[in-house]
Short mmCIF file of C-alpha atoms and ligand atoms in Angstrom, two decimals:
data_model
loop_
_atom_site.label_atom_id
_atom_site.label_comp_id
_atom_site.label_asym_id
_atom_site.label_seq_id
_atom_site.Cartn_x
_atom_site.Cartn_y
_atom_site.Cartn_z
CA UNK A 91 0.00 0.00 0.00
CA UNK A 92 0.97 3.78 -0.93
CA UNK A 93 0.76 6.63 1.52
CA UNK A 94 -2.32 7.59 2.68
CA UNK A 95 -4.56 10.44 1.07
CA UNK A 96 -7.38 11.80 3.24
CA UNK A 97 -6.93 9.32 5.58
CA UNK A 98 -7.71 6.44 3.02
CA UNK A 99 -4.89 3.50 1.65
CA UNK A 100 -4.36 4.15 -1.77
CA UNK A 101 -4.56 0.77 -3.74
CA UNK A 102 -0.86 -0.37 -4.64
CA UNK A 103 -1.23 0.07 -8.19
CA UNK A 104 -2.50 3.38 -7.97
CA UNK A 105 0.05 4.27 -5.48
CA UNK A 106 2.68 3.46 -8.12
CA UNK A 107 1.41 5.27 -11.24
CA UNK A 108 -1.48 4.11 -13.14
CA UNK A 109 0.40 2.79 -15.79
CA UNK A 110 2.99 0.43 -14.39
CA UNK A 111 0.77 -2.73 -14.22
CA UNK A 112 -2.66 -1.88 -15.35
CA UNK A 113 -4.01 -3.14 -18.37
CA UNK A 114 -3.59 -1.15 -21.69
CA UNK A 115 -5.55 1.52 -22.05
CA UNK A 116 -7.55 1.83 -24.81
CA UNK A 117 -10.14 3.69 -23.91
CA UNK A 118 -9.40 7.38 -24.44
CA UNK A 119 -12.66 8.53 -25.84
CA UNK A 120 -14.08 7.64 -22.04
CA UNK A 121 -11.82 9.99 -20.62
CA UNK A 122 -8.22 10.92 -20.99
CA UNK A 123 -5.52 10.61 -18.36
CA UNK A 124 -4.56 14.39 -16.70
CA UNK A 125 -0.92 15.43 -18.71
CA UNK A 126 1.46 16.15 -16.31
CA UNK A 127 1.85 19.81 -17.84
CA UNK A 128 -1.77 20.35 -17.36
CA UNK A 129 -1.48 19.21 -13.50
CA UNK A 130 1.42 21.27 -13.04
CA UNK A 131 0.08 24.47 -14.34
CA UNK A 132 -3.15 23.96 -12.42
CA UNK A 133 -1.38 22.96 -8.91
CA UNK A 134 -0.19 26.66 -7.82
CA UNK A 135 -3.52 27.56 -7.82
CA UNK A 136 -4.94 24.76 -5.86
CA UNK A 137 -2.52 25.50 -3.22
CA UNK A 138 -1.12 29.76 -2.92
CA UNK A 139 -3.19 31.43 -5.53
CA UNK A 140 -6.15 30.48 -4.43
CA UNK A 141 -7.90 33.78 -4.90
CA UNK A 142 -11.74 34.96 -6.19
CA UNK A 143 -11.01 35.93 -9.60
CA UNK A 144 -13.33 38.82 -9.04
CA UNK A 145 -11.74 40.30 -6.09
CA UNK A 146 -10.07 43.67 -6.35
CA UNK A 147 -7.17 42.87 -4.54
CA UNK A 148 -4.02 41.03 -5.02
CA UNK A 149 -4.89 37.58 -4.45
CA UNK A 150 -7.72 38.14 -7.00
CA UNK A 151 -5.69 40.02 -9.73
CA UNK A 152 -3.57 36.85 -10.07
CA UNK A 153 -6.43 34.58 -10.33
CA UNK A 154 -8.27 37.01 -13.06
CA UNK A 155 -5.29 37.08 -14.72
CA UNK A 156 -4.88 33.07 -15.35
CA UNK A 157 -8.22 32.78 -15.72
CA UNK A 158 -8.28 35.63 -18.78
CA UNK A 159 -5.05 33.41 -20.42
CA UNK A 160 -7.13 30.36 -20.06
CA UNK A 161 -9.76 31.90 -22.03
CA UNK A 162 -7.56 32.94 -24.48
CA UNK A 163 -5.85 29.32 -24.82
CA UNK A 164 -9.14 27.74 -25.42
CA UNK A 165 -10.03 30.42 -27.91
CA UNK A 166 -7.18 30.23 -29.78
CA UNK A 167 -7.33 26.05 -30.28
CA UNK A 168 -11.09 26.96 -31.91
CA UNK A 169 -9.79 30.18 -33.56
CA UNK A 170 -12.71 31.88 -31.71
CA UNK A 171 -12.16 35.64 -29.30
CA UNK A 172 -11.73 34.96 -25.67
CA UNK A 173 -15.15 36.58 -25.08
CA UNK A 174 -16.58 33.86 -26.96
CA UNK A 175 -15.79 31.42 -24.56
CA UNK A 176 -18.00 30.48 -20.98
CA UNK A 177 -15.91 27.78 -18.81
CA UNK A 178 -18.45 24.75 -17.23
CA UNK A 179 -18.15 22.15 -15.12
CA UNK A 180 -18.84 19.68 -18.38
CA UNK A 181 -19.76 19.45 -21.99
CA UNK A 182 -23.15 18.09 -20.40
CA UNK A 183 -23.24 21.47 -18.99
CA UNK A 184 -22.08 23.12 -22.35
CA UNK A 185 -24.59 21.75 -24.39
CA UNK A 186 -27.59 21.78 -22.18
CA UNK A 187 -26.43 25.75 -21.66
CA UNK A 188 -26.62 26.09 -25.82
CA UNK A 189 -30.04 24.03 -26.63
CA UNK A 190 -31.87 25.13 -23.77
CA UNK A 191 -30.24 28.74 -23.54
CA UNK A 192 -30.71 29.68 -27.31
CA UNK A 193 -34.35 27.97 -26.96
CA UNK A 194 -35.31 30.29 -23.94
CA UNK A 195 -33.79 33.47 -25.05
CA UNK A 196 -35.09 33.23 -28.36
CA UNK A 197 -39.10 32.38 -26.72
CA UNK A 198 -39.65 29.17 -27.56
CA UNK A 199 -43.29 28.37 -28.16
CA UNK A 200 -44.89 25.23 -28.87
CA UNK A 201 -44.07 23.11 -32.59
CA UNK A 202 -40.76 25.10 -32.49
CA UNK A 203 -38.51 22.46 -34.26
CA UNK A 204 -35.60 20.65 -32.89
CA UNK A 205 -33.80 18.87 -35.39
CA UNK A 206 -30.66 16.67 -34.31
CA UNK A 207 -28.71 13.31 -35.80
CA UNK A 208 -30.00 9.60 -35.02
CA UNK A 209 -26.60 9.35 -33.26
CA UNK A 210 -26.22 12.22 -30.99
CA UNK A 211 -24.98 11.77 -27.16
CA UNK A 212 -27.73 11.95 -24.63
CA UNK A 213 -26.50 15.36 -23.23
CA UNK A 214 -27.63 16.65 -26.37
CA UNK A 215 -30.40 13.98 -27.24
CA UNK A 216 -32.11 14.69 -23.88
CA UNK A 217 -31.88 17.92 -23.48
CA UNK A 218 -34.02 18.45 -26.95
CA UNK A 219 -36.19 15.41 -25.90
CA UNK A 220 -37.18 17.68 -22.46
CA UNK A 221 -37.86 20.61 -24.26
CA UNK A 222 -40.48 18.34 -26.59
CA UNK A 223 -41.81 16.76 -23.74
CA UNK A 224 -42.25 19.83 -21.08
CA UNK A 225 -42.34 23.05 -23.56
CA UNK A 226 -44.40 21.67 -26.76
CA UNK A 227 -41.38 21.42 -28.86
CA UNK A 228 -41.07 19.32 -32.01
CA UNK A 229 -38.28 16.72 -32.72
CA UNK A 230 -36.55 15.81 -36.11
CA UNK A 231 -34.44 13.39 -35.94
CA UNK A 232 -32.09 12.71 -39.36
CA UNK A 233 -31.29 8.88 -39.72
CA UNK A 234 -27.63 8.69 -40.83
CA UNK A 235 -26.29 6.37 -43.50
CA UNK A 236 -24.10 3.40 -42.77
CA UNK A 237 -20.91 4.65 -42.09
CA UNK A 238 -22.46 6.99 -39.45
CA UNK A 239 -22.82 10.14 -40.66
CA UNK A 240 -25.38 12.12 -41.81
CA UNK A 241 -26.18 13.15 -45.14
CA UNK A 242 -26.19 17.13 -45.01
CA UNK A 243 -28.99 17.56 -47.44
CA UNK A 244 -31.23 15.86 -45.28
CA UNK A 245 -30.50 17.98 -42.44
CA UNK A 246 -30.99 21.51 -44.09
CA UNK A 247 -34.15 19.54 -45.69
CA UNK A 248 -35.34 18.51 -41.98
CA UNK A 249 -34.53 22.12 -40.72
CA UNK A 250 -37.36 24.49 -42.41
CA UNK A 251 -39.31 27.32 -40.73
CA UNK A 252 -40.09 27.25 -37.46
CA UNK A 253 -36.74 25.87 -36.60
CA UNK A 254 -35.61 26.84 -33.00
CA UNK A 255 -32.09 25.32 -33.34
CA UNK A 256 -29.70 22.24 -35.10
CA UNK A 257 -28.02 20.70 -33.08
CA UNK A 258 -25.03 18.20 -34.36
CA UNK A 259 -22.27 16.14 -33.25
CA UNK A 260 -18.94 16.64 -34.47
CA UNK A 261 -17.52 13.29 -33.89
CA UNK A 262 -19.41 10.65 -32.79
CA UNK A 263 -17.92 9.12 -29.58
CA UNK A 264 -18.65 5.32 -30.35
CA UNK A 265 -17.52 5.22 -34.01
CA UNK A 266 -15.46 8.07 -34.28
CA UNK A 267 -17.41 9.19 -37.08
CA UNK A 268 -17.07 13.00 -38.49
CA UNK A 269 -19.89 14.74 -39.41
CA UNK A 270 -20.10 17.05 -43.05
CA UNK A 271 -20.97 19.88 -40.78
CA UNK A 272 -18.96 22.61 -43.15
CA UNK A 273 -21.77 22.18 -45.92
CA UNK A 274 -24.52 22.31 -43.00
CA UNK A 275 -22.62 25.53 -40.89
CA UNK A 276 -23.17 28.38 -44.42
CA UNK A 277 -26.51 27.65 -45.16
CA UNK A 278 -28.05 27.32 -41.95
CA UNK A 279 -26.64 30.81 -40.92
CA UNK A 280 -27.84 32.32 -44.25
CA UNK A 281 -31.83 30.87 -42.93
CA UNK A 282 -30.88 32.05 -39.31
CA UNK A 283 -31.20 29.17 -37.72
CA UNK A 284 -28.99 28.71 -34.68
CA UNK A 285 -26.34 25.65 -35.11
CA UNK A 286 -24.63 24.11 -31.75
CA UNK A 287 -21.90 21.78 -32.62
CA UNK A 288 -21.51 18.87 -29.81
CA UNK A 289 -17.49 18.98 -30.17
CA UNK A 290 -16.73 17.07 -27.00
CA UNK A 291 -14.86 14.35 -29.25
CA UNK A 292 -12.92 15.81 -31.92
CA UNK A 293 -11.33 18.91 -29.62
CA UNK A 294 -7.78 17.78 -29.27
CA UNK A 295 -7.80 15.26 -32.17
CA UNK A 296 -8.34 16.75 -35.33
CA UNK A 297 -8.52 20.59 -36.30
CA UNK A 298 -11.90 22.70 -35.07
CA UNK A 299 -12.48 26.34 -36.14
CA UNK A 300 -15.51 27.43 -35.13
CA UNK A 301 -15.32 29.89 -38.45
CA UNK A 302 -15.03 26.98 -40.18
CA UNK A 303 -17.76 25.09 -39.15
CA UNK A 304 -20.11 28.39 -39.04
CA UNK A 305 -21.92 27.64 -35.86
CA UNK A 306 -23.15 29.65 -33.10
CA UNK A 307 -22.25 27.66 -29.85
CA UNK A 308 -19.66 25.06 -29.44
CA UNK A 309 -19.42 22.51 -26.63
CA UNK A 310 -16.15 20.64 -25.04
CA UNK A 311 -14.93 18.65 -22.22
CA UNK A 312 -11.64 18.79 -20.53
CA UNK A 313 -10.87 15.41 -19.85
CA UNK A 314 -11.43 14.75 -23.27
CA UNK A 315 -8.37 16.19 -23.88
CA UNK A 316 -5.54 15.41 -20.72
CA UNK A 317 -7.36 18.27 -18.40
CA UNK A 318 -9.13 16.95 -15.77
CA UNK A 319 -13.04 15.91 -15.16
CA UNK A 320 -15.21 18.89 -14.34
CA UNK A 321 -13.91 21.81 -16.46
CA UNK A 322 -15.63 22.24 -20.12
CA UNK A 323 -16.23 25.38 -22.07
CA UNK A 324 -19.09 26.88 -24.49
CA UNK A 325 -18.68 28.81 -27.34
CA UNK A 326 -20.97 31.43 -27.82
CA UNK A 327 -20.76 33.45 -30.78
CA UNK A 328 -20.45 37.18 -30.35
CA UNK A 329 -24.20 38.50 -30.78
CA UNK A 330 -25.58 35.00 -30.14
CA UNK A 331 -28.08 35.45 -27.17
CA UNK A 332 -28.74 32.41 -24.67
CA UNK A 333 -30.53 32.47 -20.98
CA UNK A 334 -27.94 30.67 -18.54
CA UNK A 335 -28.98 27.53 -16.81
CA UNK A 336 -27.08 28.64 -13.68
CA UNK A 337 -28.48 32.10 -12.35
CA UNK A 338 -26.54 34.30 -10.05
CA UNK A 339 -23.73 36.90 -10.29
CA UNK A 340 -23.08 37.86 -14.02
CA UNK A 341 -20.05 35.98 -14.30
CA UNK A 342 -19.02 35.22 -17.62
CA UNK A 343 -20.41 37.72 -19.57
CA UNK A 344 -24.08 36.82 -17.85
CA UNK A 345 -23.93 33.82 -19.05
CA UNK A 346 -23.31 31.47 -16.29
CA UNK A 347 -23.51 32.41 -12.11
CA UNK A 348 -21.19 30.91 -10.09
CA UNK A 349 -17.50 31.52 -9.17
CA UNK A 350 -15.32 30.47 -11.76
CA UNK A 351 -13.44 27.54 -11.02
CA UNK A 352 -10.29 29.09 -11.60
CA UNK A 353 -7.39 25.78 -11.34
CA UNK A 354 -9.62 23.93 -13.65
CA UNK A 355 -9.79 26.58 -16.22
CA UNK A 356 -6.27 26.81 -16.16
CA UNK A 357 -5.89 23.03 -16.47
CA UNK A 358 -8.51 23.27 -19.69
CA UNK A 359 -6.38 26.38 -21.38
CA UNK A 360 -3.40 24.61 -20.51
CA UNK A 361 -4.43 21.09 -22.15
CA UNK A 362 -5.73 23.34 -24.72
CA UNK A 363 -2.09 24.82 -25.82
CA UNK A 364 -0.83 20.99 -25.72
CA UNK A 365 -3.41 20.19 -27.99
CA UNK A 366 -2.35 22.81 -30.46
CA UNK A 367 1.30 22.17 -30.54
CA UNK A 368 0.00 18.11 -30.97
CA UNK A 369 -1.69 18.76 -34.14
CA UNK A 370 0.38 21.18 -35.59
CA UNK A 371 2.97 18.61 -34.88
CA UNK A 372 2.04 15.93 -36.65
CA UNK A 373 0.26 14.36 -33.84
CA UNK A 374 -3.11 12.64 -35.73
CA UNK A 375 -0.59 11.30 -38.42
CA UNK A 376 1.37 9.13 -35.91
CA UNK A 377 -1.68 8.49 -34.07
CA UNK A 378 -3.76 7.30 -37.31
CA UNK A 379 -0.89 5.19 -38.28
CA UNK A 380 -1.02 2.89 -35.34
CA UNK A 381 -4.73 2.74 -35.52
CA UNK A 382 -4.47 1.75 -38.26
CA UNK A 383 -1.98 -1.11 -37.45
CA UNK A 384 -4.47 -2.58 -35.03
CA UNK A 385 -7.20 -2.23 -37.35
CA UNK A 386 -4.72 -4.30 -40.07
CA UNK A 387 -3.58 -7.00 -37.17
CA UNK A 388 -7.35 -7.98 -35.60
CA UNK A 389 -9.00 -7.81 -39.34
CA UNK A 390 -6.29 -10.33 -40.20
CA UNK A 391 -6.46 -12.24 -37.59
CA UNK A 392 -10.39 -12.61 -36.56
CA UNK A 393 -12.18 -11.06 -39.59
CA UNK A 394 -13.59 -8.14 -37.45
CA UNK A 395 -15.65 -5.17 -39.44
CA UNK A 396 -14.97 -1.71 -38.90
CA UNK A 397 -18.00 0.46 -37.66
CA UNK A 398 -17.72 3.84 -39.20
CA UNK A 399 -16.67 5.65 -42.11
CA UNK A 400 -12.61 4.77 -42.99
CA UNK A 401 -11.46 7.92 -44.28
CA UNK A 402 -13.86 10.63 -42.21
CA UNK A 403 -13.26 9.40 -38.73
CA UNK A 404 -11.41 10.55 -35.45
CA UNK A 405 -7.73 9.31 -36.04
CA UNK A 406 -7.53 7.50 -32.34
CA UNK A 407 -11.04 5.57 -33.14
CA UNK A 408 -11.01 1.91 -34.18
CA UNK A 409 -15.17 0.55 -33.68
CA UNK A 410 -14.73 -3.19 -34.64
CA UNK A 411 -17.74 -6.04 -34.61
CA UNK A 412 -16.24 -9.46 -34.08
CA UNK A 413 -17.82 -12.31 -35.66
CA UNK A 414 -19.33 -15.13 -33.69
CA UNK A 415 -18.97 -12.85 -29.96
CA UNK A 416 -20.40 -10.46 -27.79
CA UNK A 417 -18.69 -7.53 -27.32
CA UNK A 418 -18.71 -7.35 -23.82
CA UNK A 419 -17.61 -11.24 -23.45
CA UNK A 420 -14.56 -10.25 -25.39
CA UNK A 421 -13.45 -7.73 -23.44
CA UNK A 422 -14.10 -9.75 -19.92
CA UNK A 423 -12.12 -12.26 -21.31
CA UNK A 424 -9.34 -9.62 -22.82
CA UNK A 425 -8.12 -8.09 -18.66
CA UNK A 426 -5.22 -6.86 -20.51
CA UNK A 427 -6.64 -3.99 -21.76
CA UNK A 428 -9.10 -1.60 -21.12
CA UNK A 429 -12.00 -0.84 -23.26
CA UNK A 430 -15.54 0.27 -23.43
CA UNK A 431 -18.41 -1.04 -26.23
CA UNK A 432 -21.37 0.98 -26.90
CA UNK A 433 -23.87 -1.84 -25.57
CA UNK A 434 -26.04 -1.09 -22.17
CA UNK A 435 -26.85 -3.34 -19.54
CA UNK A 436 -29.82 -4.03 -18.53
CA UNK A 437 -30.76 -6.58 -15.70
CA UNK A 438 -28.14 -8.80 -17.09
CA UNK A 439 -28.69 -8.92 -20.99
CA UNK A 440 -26.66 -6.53 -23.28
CA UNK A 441 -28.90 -4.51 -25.31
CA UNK A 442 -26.76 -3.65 -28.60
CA UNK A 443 -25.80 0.13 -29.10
CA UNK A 444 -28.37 2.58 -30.51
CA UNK A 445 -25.32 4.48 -32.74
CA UNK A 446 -25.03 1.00 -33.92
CA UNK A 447 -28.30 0.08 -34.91
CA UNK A 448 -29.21 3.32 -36.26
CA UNK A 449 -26.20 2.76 -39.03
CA UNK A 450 -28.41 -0.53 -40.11
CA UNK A 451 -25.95 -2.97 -38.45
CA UNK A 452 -28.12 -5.70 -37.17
CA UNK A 453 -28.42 -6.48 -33.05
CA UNK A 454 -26.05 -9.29 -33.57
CA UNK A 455 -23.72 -7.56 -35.16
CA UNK A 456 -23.71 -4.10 -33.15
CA UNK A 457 -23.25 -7.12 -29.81
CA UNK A 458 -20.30 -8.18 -31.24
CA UNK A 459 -18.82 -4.27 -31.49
CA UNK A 460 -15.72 -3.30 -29.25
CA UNK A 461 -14.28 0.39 -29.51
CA UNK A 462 -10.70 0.68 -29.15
CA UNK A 463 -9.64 4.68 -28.52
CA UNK A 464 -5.84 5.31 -28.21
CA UNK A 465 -4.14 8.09 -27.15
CA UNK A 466 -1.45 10.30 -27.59
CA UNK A 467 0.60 8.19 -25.35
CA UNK A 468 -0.39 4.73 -26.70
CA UNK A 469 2.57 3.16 -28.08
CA UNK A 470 3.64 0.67 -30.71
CA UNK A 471 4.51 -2.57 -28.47
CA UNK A 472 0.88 -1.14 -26.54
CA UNK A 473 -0.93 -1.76 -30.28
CA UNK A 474 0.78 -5.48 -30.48
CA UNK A 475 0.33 -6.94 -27.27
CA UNK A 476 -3.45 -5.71 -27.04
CA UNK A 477 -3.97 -7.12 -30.95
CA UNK A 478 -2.24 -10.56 -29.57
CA UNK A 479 -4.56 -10.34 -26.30
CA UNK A 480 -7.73 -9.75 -28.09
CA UNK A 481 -7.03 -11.89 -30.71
CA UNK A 482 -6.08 -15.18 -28.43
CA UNK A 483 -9.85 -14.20 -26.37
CA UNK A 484 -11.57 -14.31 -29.16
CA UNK A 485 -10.27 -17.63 -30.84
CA UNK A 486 -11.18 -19.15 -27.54
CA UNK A 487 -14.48 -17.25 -27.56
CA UNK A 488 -15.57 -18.34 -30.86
CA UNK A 489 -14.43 -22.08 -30.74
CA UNK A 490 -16.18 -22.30 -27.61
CA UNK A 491 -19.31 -21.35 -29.45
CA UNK A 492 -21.29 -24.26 -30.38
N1 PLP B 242 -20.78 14.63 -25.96
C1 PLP B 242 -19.99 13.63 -26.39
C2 PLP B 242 -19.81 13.42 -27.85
C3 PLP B 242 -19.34 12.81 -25.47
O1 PLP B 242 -18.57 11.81 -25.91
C4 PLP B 242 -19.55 13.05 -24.09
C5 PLP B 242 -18.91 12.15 -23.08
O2 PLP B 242 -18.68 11.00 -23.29
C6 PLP B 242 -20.37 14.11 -23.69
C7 PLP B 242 -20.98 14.87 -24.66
C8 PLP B 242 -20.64 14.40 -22.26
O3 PLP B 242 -19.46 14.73 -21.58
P1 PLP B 242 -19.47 14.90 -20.00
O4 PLP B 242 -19.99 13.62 -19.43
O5 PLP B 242 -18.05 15.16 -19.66
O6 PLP B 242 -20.35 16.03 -19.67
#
């Protein structure tokens, strides 16, 4: 056993860094580790600058300060103005802020139309279904083809008058998938109808400019992206209006009450930077490329199918179906790494995943699905041994089969 925090024995293999003998992890679209760069940049103000950013004296210029640079860091990795930008405690919070915020300020009334992909992630999925269900709104929901994205034509033809907002994910966090949401972005400003972008999965991975994509909010998540669990920001575009969920002081810009939580801000514009110099480095290239080699080794080897789209997809995101399994089976019987599939639980029987289904695969298929995620710090020997490991489970898997 390790030293003791709060009182409590940390468990030995905590105690000696998470990655000395843990299984591989593979499952970076769950959450990310913290990067050491981000914790150290956050620590001095967990500990001597602890100040209320909105305190006049000393101990608060420090913490306004840091907490103005954050803003800036995050703004700059979405080429967006640091006024643009409202730090959260999620992307939960993010997009609930943007659907329900744009909804209220611009009066919803009842029919107003909601229209959103069939593979959207239940922050945004429920917060449009609650706005059906307790304001009278209206839902479209665009089916998407089978690689997982959605055909942009049927969006701007789902989003006529009457449309309250489109709301869209970026990357889908199952298959990886990236939406066409350029083509969407032009022509939905040029009807005025508001666009929120659910970016909680691509931010770190592959390019975003909010110009670029032409919407009017923007969510993320910091521990998508090596800052910690409960920091996440919001785009808002300059001249966009939205009611905030949280009432109170006007803190950021009005649009959320509540003291800013200043360390984790710092943590998110610090991961932020990383993020920056990681794809202008040639980051997604290396990371694609061993993908891509565990993608080669377990087709090979157990004639798995890739869920998703090859080419448009998040570089770190391998969604495989293996024949004659179910997903979850495989990875019980795979405890050298650590993965996630898309399927729920429920009193004992794995229901397949609805991402899954809605791209046509059938239930058997979509059982069989495992998502692999790597990370920046997944290596090549990491790619082999979890190919070899998966590989071996399933053989005995399958030929256990009757
Ligand atoms: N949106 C997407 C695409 C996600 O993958 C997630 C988390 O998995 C979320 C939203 C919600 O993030 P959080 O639970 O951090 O609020």
């Amino acid at each position: 056993m390790g030293p003791g925090w709060c009182g409590h024995e940390v468990p030995e293999r905590i105690a000696a860094g998470p990655m000395s003998a843990s299984p591989i992890y593979l499952d970076h679209n769950a959450t990310t580790p913290v990067d050491p760069a981000v914790l150290d940049a956050m620590l001095p103000f967990l500990r001597d600058r602890f100040g209320n950013p909105s305190s006049a004296h000393a101990y608060g210029k420090v913490a306004a300060e840091a907490l103005a640079r954050a803003r800036a860091q995050v703004a700059a990795l979405i080429e967006a103005s640091p006024e643009e930008i409202v730090f959260t405690s999620c992307a939960t919070e993010s997009i609930n802020t943007a659907i329900k915020g744009i909804a209220f300020a611009r009066r919803m009334q009842a029919k107003h139309l909601f229209v959103m992909s069939a593979v959207e992630h239940p922050a945004a999925a429920e917060a449009v279904r609650y706005l059906e269900r307790e304001h009278d709104g209206v839902v479209a929901v665009v089916p998407v083809e089978q690689d997982g994205r959605v055909d942009p034509w049927r969006v701007l033809a789902a989003a006529g008058e009457n449309t309250a907002l489109v709301t869209l994910i970026h990357a889908q966090n199952e298959t990886g998938a990236l939406q066409p949401l350029q083509q969407i972005g032009e022509v939905l400003r040029s009807r005025g109808v508001p666009f929120h972008v659910d970016a909680s999965q691509s931010i770190g991975k592959v390019p975003v400019s909010v110009s670029a994509l032409a919407c009017d909010t923007l969510s993320l998540a910091g521990h998508k992206l090596y800052a910690p669990k409960g920091v996440g920001a919001l785009y808002v575009r300059e001249g966009v209006e939205l009611h905030p969920l949280l009432h109170g002081a006007p803190y950021e810009g009005g649009r959320r009450g509540g003291t800013a939580n200043v360390a984790y801000a710092v943590g998110l514009g610090a991961a932020c930077e990383l993020a920056m110099g990681w794809l202008k480095g040639g980051g997604p290239d290396r990371l694609r490329a061993r993908r891509d080699r565990l993608h080669r080794l377990l087709e090979a080897d157990t004639g798995a199918v890739l869920n998703g789209p090859r080419e448009e997809r998040l570089p770190n995101t391998l969604n495989l179906s293996f024949p004659g399994v179910v997903g979850n089976e495989l990875l019980e019987a795979t405890p050298e790494i650590a993965a996630s599939t898309g399927s729920a639980c429920h009193a004992g029987k794995h229901e397949p995943s609805s991402v899954l289904l809605a791209m046509g695969r059938s239930p058997q298929v979509a059982l069989g699905a495992v998502r692999l995620s790597l990370g920046r710090g997944t290596t090549d020997r990491e790619v082999d041994r979890a190919a070899k490991a998966l590989t071996a489970a399933w053989r005995k898997l399958a030929n256990a089969k009757p």
